[in-house]
């Protein structure tokens, strides 16, 4: 009928208009890599819409797990108020299982350290309003060589994890027999999906085979680096290695430069502030690696900065990146929702220095007038024009959210 028909010229006009709108959006957002993220094929488990937040045992308690420890960490996550800020996963790392599977081929928790079993442990963590994560390996043994790997046991182990109530899997890469990581990690991804339980899937392939280029269809995060250590040199190098892959991150799947060392004692307060700021800006997972039961006030103030956490958890999900480098003076920046921009002025020199970010460095119009919110002093500088400028201590940073008028 006539009123159901559309003319060819009108149809062509609509197609061209829609195409132009799409190109314009890509042009506007491509500077910080969102366009790359839009093209990703994503794992369809509904998880990881923002980077994961929680705690992992390995940095502070390598192979020193116990039922009592996990209970106390879960209790502390709630009592300190960290859980209310978004830290929700309590993740066990390596060394939780017996070396041998049972007669049916199932993984067995170490009775000496988890006498109540994993299901009871998961129930305890869940009773606190938190989620529980576990560790496995895409090879024949885990990295500690004290546990069986999950290679060729993917379905069985995934079903075991689901039956226990596990919410998160960190999947390591040791003793892998030289087999393709894409195949090994994909097999576990399928097995987890087949359980019917939503389980966040964290690939720990150490960035060896450029997982940023293929892992978004398999997992919710992927390591882009080797293991972090509690040193300035290790932290800064992980930041740089991760930065290369900024355009591949986005809602549903995130680049992972490894867990946080904040509070473990190997760096200064300002170095830890830089660590936390860059991880937040880069949309890295915020997985605490210290003993939150006994952290000092400085550590708590760093990890509980709500304004910095909000940058990490921003709904736009665009990974901030290094946009200017003058020697060891750096500007890192990325877009946020509501046309705002996050900025970190990072002094990696050994003495105090002044760092300048021009509007052109930040993707802002040259005539823009902005208010700059300092996220660490919780103060606002109003009506700034042309550039953002600050004097920054050695190994320290300043972090801002800019809101154009």
CSV table of C-alpha atoms in Angstrom, one decimal:
chain,number,residue,atom,x,y,z
A,1,UNK,CA,0.0,0.0,0.0
A,2,UNK,CA,1.1,3.6,-0.7
A,3,UNK,CA,1.6,4.7,2.8
A,4,UNK,CA,3.8,1.6,3.6
A,5,UNK,CA,6.2,2.4,0.7
A,6,UNK,CA,9.3,4.6,0.8
A,7,UNK,CA,10.9,6.3,-2.3
A,8,UNK,CA,14.3,5.3,-3.5
A,9,UNK,CA,15.7,8.8,-3.2
A,10,UNK,CA,14.4,9.1,0.4
A,11,UNK,CA,15.9,5.7,1.2
A,12,UNK,CA,19.3,6.7,-0.2
A,13,UNK,CA,19.1,10.0,1.8
A,14,UNK,CA,18.5,8.1,5.0
A,15,UNK,CA,21.3,5.7,4.4
A,16,UNK,CA,23.8,8.4,3.7
A,17,UNK,CA,22.7,10.4,6.7
A,18,UNK,CA,23.2,7.4,9.0
A,19,UNK,CA,26.5,6.6,7.5
A,20,UNK,CA,27.7,10.2,7.9
A,21,UNK,CA,26.6,10.2,11.6
A,22,UNK,CA,28.6,7.0,12.2
A,23,UNK,CA,31.7,8.3,10.6
A,24,UNK,CA,31.5,11.5,12.6
A,25,UNK,CA,31.2,9.6,15.8
A,26,UNK,CA,34.2,7.5,14.9
A,27,UNK,CA,36.2,10.6,14.1
A,28,UNK,CA,35.3,12.2,17.4
A,29,UNK,CA,36.1,9.1,19.6
A,30,UNK,CA,38.9,7.5,17.6
A,31,UNK,CA,41.6,9.7,19.3
A,32,UNK,CA,41.5,7.6,22.4
A,33,UNK,CA,40.7,4.3,20.8
A,34,UNK,CA,37.0,3.8,21.5
A,35,UNK,CA,36.6,3.2,17.9
A,36,UNK,CA,38.8,0.1,18.2
A,37,UNK,CA,36.9,-1.1,21.1
A,38,UNK,CA,33.5,-0.7,19.3
A,39,UNK,CA,34.7,-3.3,16.7
A,40,UNK,CA,35.5,-6.0,19.3
A,41,UNK,CA,33.8,-9.3,19.4
A,42,UNK,CA,32.9,-9.7,23.1
A,43,UNK,CA,32.5,-12.7,25.3
A,44,UNK,CA,28.7,-13.0,25.9
A,45,UNK,CA,28.6,-13.5,29.7
A,46,UNK,CA,27.3,-10.1,30.7
A,47,UNK,CA,30.2,-9.5,33.0
A,48,UNK,CA,33.0,-6.9,33.2
A,49,UNK,CA,31.0,-3.8,32.1
A,50,UNK,CA,33.5,-1.9,34.2
A,51,UNK,CA,37.0,-3.1,35.3
A,52,UNK,CA,36.8,-5.7,38.1
A,53,UNK,CA,37.5,-4.6,41.7
A,54,UNK,CA,38.5,-6.8,44.6
A,55,UNK,CA,41.4,-8.5,46.3
A,56,UNK,CA,43.9,-11.3,45.4
A,57,UNK,CA,46.0,-13.3,47.7
A,58,UNK,CA,49.2,-13.7,45.7
A,59,UNK,CA,51.1,-10.4,46.1
A,60,UNK,CA,51.1,-10.5,49.9
A,61,UNK,CA,50.3,-14.2,50.7
A,62,UNK,CA,51.9,-16.3,48.0
A,63,UNK,CA,51.1,-20.0,48.7
A,64,UNK,CA,50.1,-19.0,52.3
A,65,UNK,CA,46.3,-19.5,52.0
A,66,UNK,CA,43.9,-20.6,54.7
A,67,UNK,CA,40.2,-20.7,55.4
A,68,UNK,CA,40.8,-18.3,58.4
A,69,UNK,CA,42.6,-15.8,56.2
A,70,UNK,CA,39.9,-15.7,53.6
A,71,UNK,CA,37.2,-15.3,56.3
A,72,UNK,CA,39.2,-12.4,57.8
A,73,UNK,CA,39.9,-10.7,54.5
A,74,UNK,CA,36.2,-10.9,53.6
A,75,UNK,CA,35.3,-9.4,57.0
A,76,UNK,CA,37.8,-6.6,56.6
A,77,UNK,CA,36.6,-5.8,53.1
A,78,UNK,CA,33.2,-5.0,54.6
A,79,UNK,CA,34.3,-3.5,57.9
A,80,UNK,CA,36.7,-1.0,56.3
A,81,UNK,CA,34.0,0.2,53.9
A,82,UNK,CA,36.0,-1.0,50.8
A,83,UNK,CA,33.2,-3.2,49.6
A,84,UNK,CA,30.8,-0.3,49.6
A,85,UNK,CA,33.3,1.4,47.2
A,86,UNK,CA,33.0,-1.4,44.7
A,87,UNK,CA,35.7,-3.9,45.8
A,88,UNK,CA,33.7,-7.1,45.5
A,89,UNK,CA,35.9,-10.1,44.6
A,90,UNK,CA,37.9,-12.1,47.1
A,91,UNK,CA,40.2,-14.1,44.9
A,92,UNK,CA,42.3,-17.2,45.9
A,93,UNK,CA,45.5,-17.6,43.9
A,94,UNK,CA,47.8,-20.6,43.5
A,95,UNK,CA,48.3,-23.4,46.1
A,96,UNK,CA,44.7,-24.0,47.2
A,97,UNK,CA,44.4,-27.6,46.0
A,98,UNK,CA,46.0,-31.0,46.6
A,99,UNK,CA,48.5,-32.1,44.1
A,100,UNK,CA,46.4,-35.1,43.1
A,101,UNK,CA,42.8,-35.2,41.8
A,102,UNK,CA,40.3,-37.5,43.4
A,103,UNK,CA,39.3,-40.9,42.0
A,104,UNK,CA,36.8,-39.2,39.7
A,105,UNK,CA,39.3,-36.7,38.4
A,106,UNK,CA,38.0,-33.7,40.4
A,107,UNK,CA,40.2,-31.0,41.9
A,108,UNK,CA,40.4,-31.3,45.7
A,109,UNK,CA,40.9,-28.4,48.1
A,110,UNK,CA,43.7,-28.9,50.6
A,111,UNK,CA,42.0,-30.3,53.7
A,112,UNK,CA,44.8,-28.9,55.9
A,113,UNK,CA,44.0,-25.3,55.0
A,114,UNK,CA,40.4,-25.5,53.9
A,115,UNK,CA,38.8,-28.0,56.2
A,116,UNK,CA,35.3,-26.9,55.5
A,117,UNK,CA,35.7,-27.2,51.8
A,118,UNK,CA,35.3,-24.7,48.9
A,119,UNK,CA,31.5,-24.6,48.8
A,120,UNK,CA,31.4,-23.6,52.5
A,121,UNK,CA,34.1,-20.9,51.9
A,122,UNK,CA,32.1,-19.5,49.0
A,123,UNK,CA,28.9,-19.4,51.1
A,124,UNK,CA,30.8,-17.4,53.8
A,125,UNK,CA,32.1,-14.9,51.2
A,126,UNK,CA,28.6,-14.6,49.7
A,127,UNK,CA,27.1,-14.1,53.1
A,128,UNK,CA,29.1,-10.9,53.3
A,129,UNK,CA,27.7,-9.6,50.1
A,130,UNK,CA,30.9,-10.3,48.2
A,131,UNK,CA,32.0,-12.7,45.4
A,132,UNK,CA,34.7,-15.3,45.4
A,133,UNK,CA,37.3,-16.1,42.8
A,134,UNK,CA,39.6,-19.1,42.3
A,135,UNK,CA,42.8,-19.9,40.4
A,136,UNK,CA,43.6,-22.5,37.8
A,137,UNK,CA,46.1,-23.0,35.0
A,138,UNK,CA,45.9,-23.7,31.3
A,139,UNK,CA,48.6,-26.3,31.5
A,140,UNK,CA,49.4,-29.6,33.2
A,141,UNK,CA,50.5,-28.0,36.5
A,142,UNK,CA,50.0,-24.6,38.1
A,143,UNK,CA,53.0,-22.3,38.4
A,144,UNK,CA,53.8,-23.4,41.9
A,145,UNK,CA,53.8,-27.1,40.8
A,146,UNK,CA,51.7,-27.9,43.8
A,147,UNK,CA,48.4,-28.2,42.0
A,148,UNK,CA,47.1,-30.0,38.8
A,149,UNK,CA,46.5,-27.8,35.8
A,150,UNK,CA,43.2,-27.8,33.9
A,151,UNK,CA,44.5,-28.7,30.4
A,152,UNK,CA,42.2,-31.4,29.1
A,153,UNK,CA,40.0,-31.0,32.2
A,154,UNK,CA,38.3,-27.8,31.3
A,155,UNK,CA,34.7,-29.0,31.3
A,156,UNK,CA,35.2,-31.0,34.5
A,157,UNK,CA,36.9,-28.2,36.4
A,158,UNK,CA,34.5,-25.5,35.2
A,159,UNK,CA,31.6,-27.6,36.4
A,160,UNK,CA,33.4,-28.1,39.8
A,161,UNK,CA,33.9,-24.4,40.2
A,162,UNK,CA,30.3,-23.7,39.3
A,163,UNK,CA,29.1,-26.3,41.8
A,164,UNK,CA,31.1,-24.6,44.5
A,165,UNK,CA,29.6,-21.2,43.7
A,166,UNK,CA,32.7,-19.6,42.3
A,167,UNK,CA,32.2,-16.2,40.6
A,168,UNK,CA,35.7,-15.5,39.1
A,169,UNK,CA,38.5,-17.5,37.5
A,170,UNK,CA,42.1,-16.4,37.1
A,171,UNK,CA,43.6,-18.8,34.5
A,172,UNK,CA,47.4,-18.9,34.4
A,173,UNK,CA,49.8,-20.1,31.7
A,174,UNK,CA,52.4,-22.4,33.2
A,175,UNK,CA,53.5,-25.8,31.9
A,176,UNK,CA,51.4,-25.3,28.8
A,177,UNK,CA,53.3,-27.8,26.6
A,178,UNK,CA,53.8,-25.1,24.0
A,179,UNK,CA,50.2,-25.3,22.8
A,180,UNK,CA,48.4,-22.4,21.3
A,181,UNK,CA,47.1,-20.1,24.0
A,182,UNK,CA,44.1,-19.1,21.9
A,183,UNK,CA,42.9,-22.7,21.8
A,184,UNK,CA,43.7,-23.5,25.5
A,185,UNK,CA,42.0,-20.3,26.8
A,186,UNK,CA,39.1,-20.7,24.4
A,187,UNK,CA,38.4,-24.2,25.7
A,188,UNK,CA,38.0,-23.0,29.3
A,189,UNK,CA,35.9,-20.0,28.1
A,190,UNK,CA,33.4,-22.4,26.5
A,191,UNK,CA,33.4,-24.7,29.5
A,192,UNK,CA,32.6,-21.8,31.9
A,193,UNK,CA,29.8,-20.6,29.6
A,194,UNK,CA,28.4,-24.1,29.5
A,195,UNK,CA,28.0,-24.3,33.3
A,196,UNK,CA,25.3,-21.7,33.1
A,197,UNK,CA,26.8,-19.8,36.0
A,198,UNK,CA,28.2,-16.2,35.4
A,199,UNK,CA,31.9,-16.6,36.1
A,200,UNK,CA,34.2,-13.6,35.4
A,201,UNK,CA,37.1,-15.0,33.2
A,202,UNK,CA,40.5,-13.4,33.8
A,203,UNK,CA,43.2,-14.6,31.3
A,204,UNK,CA,46.7,-14.7,32.8
A,205,UNK,CA,48.7,-15.3,29.6
A,206,UNK,CA,51.3,-12.6,30.6
A,207,UNK,CA,50.8,-10.8,27.2
A,208,UNK,CA,53.1,-13.3,25.5
A,209,UNK,CA,50.9,-13.8,22.4
A,210,UNK,CA,49.4,-10.3,22.3
A,211,UNK,CA,46.1,-11.4,23.9
A,212,UNK,CA,44.6,-7.8,23.6
A,213,UNK,CA,44.2,-8.7,19.9
A,214,UNK,CA,42.1,-11.8,20.4
A,215,UNK,CA,41.0,-12.3,24.0
A,216,UNK,CA,37.9,-10.0,24.0
A,217,UNK,CA,35.8,-12.8,22.5
A,218,UNK,CA,37.1,-15.3,25.1
A,219,UNK,CA,37.5,-13.5,28.4
A,220,UNK,CA,36.7,-10.4,30.5
A,221,UNK,CA,40.3,-9.3,31.1
A,222,UNK,CA,43.7,-10.4,29.9
A,223,UNK,CA,47.1,-9.8,31.3
A,224,UNK,CA,49.3,-7.6,29.0
A,225,UNK,CA,52.4,-8.0,31.1
A,226,UNK,CA,54.4,-10.4,33.2
A,227,UNK,CA,54.0,-10.4,37.0
A,228,UNK,CA,54.3,-7.1,38.8
A,229,UNK,CA,56.8,-6.6,41.7
A,230,UNK,CA,56.6,-4.1,44.6
A,231,UNK,CA,59.1,-1.8,43.0
A,232,UNK,CA,59.0,1.6,41.2
A,233,UNK,CA,60.8,0.0,38.2
A,234,UNK,CA,58.4,-2.9,37.9
A,235,UNK,CA,55.3,-0.7,38.3
A,236,UNK,CA,56.3,1.9,35.7
A,237,UNK,CA,57.3,-0.7,33.2
A,238,UNK,CA,54.0,-2.5,33.6
A,239,UNK,CA,52.2,0.8,33.0
A,240,UNK,CA,54.2,1.4,29.7
A,241,UNK,CA,53.7,-2.2,28.4
A,242,UNK,CA,49.9,-2.0,29.1
A,243,UNK,CA,49.6,1.4,27.4
A,244,UNK,CA,50.5,0.0,24.0
A,245,UNK,CA,47.1,-1.9,23.9
A,246,UNK,CA,44.8,0.9,25.1
A,247,UNK,CA,42.6,0.8,22.0
A,248,UNK,CA,41.6,-2.8,22.6
A,249,UNK,CA,40.0,-2.3,26.1
A,250,UNK,CA,36.4,-1.4,26.7
A,251,UNK,CA,33.2,-2.5,28.5
A,252,UNK,CA,33.2,-6.3,28.7
A,253,UNK,CA,36.9,-6.8,28.4
A,254,UNK,CA,39.9,-5.0,29.9
A,255,UNK,CA,43.7,-4.8,29.6
A,256,UNK,CA,45.3,-6.1,32.8
A,257,UNK,CA,48.8,-4.9,33.8
A,258,UNK,CA,48.6,-7.1,37.0
A,259,UNK,CA,47.4,-6.5,40.5
A,260,UNK,CA,48.0,-3.5,42.8
A,261,UNK,CA,51.0,-3.5,45.1
A,262,UNK,CA,49.7,-0.5,47.1
A,263,UNK,CA,50.4,-1.0,50.8
A,264,UNK,CA,53.0,-3.8,50.5
A,265,UNK,CA,55.9,-1.6,51.6
A,266,UNK,CA,58.2,-1.5,48.6
A,267,UNK,CA,57.4,2.0,47.3
A,268,UNK,CA,56.8,5.4,48.8
A,269,UNK,CA,53.3,6.9,49.4
A,270,UNK,CA,53.7,9.1,46.4
A,271,UNK,CA,54.9,6.2,44.2
A,272,UNK,CA,51.8,4.2,45.3
A,273,UNK,CA,49.6,7.2,44.6
A,274,UNK,CA,51.0,7.2,41.0
A,275,UNK,CA,50.5,3.5,40.8
A,276,UNK,CA,46.8,3.7,41.8
A,277,UNK,CA,46.2,6.8,39.7
A,278,UNK,CA,47.6,5.3,36.5
A,279,UNK,CA,45.8,2.0,37.0
A,280,UNK,CA,42.5,3.9,37.5
A,281,UNK,CA,43.0,6.1,34.4
A,282,UNK,CA,44.0,3.1,32.3
A,283,UNK,CA,40.8,1.2,33.3
A,284,UNK,CA,43.0,-1.6,34.8
A,285,UNK,CA,41.5,-4.0,37.2
A,286,UNK,CA,41.7,-2.7,40.8
A,287,UNK,CA,42.6,-5.9,42.6
A,288,UNK,CA,44.2,-5.1,46.0
A,289,UNK,CA,47.3,-7.0,46.9
A,290,UNK,CA,48.0,-6.0,50.4
A,291,UNK,CA,46.9,-7.2,53.8
A,292,UNK,CA,43.7,-5.1,54.2
A,293,UNK,CA,43.3,-6.4,57.8
A,294,UNK,CA,46.2,-4.3,58.9
A,295,UNK,CA,46.7,-1.5,56.3
A,296,UNK,CA,47.8,1.9,57.6
A,297,UNK,CA,45.8,5.1,57.2
A,298,UNK,CA,47.8,6.2,54.2
A,299,UNK,CA,47.2,3.0,52.3
A,300,UNK,CA,43.5,3.1,53.2
A,301,UNK,CA,43.2,6.7,52.0
A,302,UNK,CA,44.8,5.8,48.7
A,303,UNK,CA,42.7,2.8,48.0
A,304,UNK,CA,39.4,4.4,49.2
A,305,UNK,CA,39.6,7.6,47.1
A,306,UNK,CA,36.1,7.5,45.7
A,307,UNK,CA,36.8,10.1,43.0
A,308,UNK,CA,39.7,8.2,41.6
A,309,UNK,CA,37.7,5.0,41.7
A,310,UNK,CA,34.9,6.7,39.7
A,311,UNK,CA,37.4,7.4,36.9
A,312,UNK,CA,38.2,3.7,36.7
A,313,UNK,CA,34.6,2.7,36.8
A,314,UNK,CA,33.3,5.4,34.4
A,315,UNK,CA,30.5,4.0,32.2
A,316,UNK,CA,32.2,5.2,28.9
A,317,UNK,CA,34.9,2.6,29.5
A,318,UNK,CA,37.6,4.3,27.4
A,319,UNK,CA,41.2,3.4,28.5
A,320,UNK,CA,43.2,6.5,29.2
A,321,UNK,CA,46.7,6.5,27.7
A,322,UNK,CA,50.0,8.4,27.6
A,323,UNK,CA,49.5,11.4,25.3
A,324,UNK,CA,52.7,13.5,25.9
A,325,UNK,CA,56.2,12.7,27.1
A,326,UNK,CA,59.0,15.2,27.7
A,327,UNK,CA,61.9,13.2,29.1
A,328,UNK,CA,60.4,11.6,32.2
A,329,UNK,CA,57.6,14.1,32.5
A,330,UNK,CA,54.4,12.6,31.2
A,331,UNK,CA,50.8,13.5,30.5
A,332,UNK,CA,48.2,10.6,30.6
A,333,UNK,CA,44.7,11.3,29.6
A,334,UNK,CA,41.4,9.8,28.5
A,335,UNK,CA,37.8,10.7,27.8
A,336,UNK,CA,35.0,10.2,30.4
A,337,UNK,CA,31.3,10.2,30.1
A,338,UNK,CA,29.4,13.6,30.0
A,339,UNK,CA,32.2,15.1,27.8
A,340,UNK,CA,34.7,15.2,30.7
A,341,UNK,CA,38.4,14.4,30.5
A,342,UNK,CA,40.6,12.6,33.0
A,343,UNK,CA,44.2,13.7,33.3
A,344,UNK,CA,47.3,12.5,35.2
A,345,UNK,CA,50.4,14.7,35.2
A,346,UNK,CA,53.1,12.2,36.2
A,347,UNK,CA,56.6,13.1,37.2
A,348,UNK,CA,58.9,10.0,36.7
A,349,UNK,CA,62.0,12.1,37.3
A,350,UNK,CA,64.0,12.0,40.6
A,351,UNK,CA,63.4,15.7,41.4
A,352,UNK,CA,60.4,18.1,41.5
A,353,UNK,CA,59.3,19.5,38.1
A,354,UNK,CA,56.6,21.4,36.4
A,355,UNK,CA,54.4,19.6,33.9
A,356,UNK,CA,52.1,21.2,31.3
A,357,UNK,CA,49.3,19.7,29.4
A,358,UNK,CA,48.0,21.9,26.5
A,359,UNK,CA,44.4,21.5,25.4
A,360,UNK,CA,45.7,20.0,22.1
A,361,UNK,CA,47.3,17.2,24.1
A,362,UNK,CA,44.0,16.4,25.7
A,363,UNK,CA,41.8,16.5,22.7
A,364,UNK,CA,40.1,19.7,23.8
A,365,UNK,CA,39.1,22.7,21.6
A,366,UNK,CA,41.7,25.5,21.8
A,367,UNK,CA,39.0,27.9,23.1
A,368,UNK,CA,37.7,25.5,25.8
A,369,UNK,CA,37.2,26.8,29.3
A,370,UNK,CA,37.3,24.1,31.9
A,371,UNK,CA,36.9,23.5,35.6
A,372,UNK,CA,39.7,21.1,36.9
A,373,UNK,CA,38.8,18.9,39.8
A,374,UNK,CA,42.0,17.7,41.7
A,375,UNK,CA,41.1,14.2,42.8
A,376,UNK,CA,43.7,13.9,45.5
A,377,UNK,CA,43.2,17.3,47.2
A,378,UNK,CA,39.5,17.2,46.5
A,379,UNK,CA,39.5,20.8,45.4
A,380,UNK,CA,38.5,22.6,42.2
A,381,UNK,CA,40.2,25.1,40.0
A,382,UNK,CA,37.7,27.1,38.0
A,383,UNK,CA,37.7,28.5,34.5
A,384,UNK,CA,41.1,27.4,33.2
A,385,UNK,CA,42.1,28.3,29.6
A,386,UNK,CA,44.7,26.9,27.2
A,387,UNK,CA,46.5,24.5,29.4
A,388,UNK,CA,46.8,22.6,32.7
A,389,UNK,CA,50.0,23.2,34.6
A,390,UNK,CA,51.3,21.9,38.0
A,391,UNK,CA,54.5,21.5,39.9
A,392,UNK,CA,54.8,17.8,40.8
A,393,UNK,CA,57.1,16.1,43.3
A,394,UNK,CA,59.5,13.4,42.3
A,395,UNK,CA,57.8,10.1,41.4
A,396,UNK,CA,54.5,11.7,42.2
A,397,UNK,CA,51.5,12.7,40.2
A,398,UNK,CA,48.5,15.1,40.0
A,399,UNK,CA,45.2,13.7,38.9
A,400,UNK,CA,42.3,15.8,37.5
A,401,UNK,CA,38.9,15.5,35.9
A,402,UNK,CA,38.3,18.4,33.5
A,403,UNK,CA,34.8,19.6,32.9
A,404,UNK,CA,34.3,22.0,29.9
A,405,UNK,CA,31.9,24.9,30.4
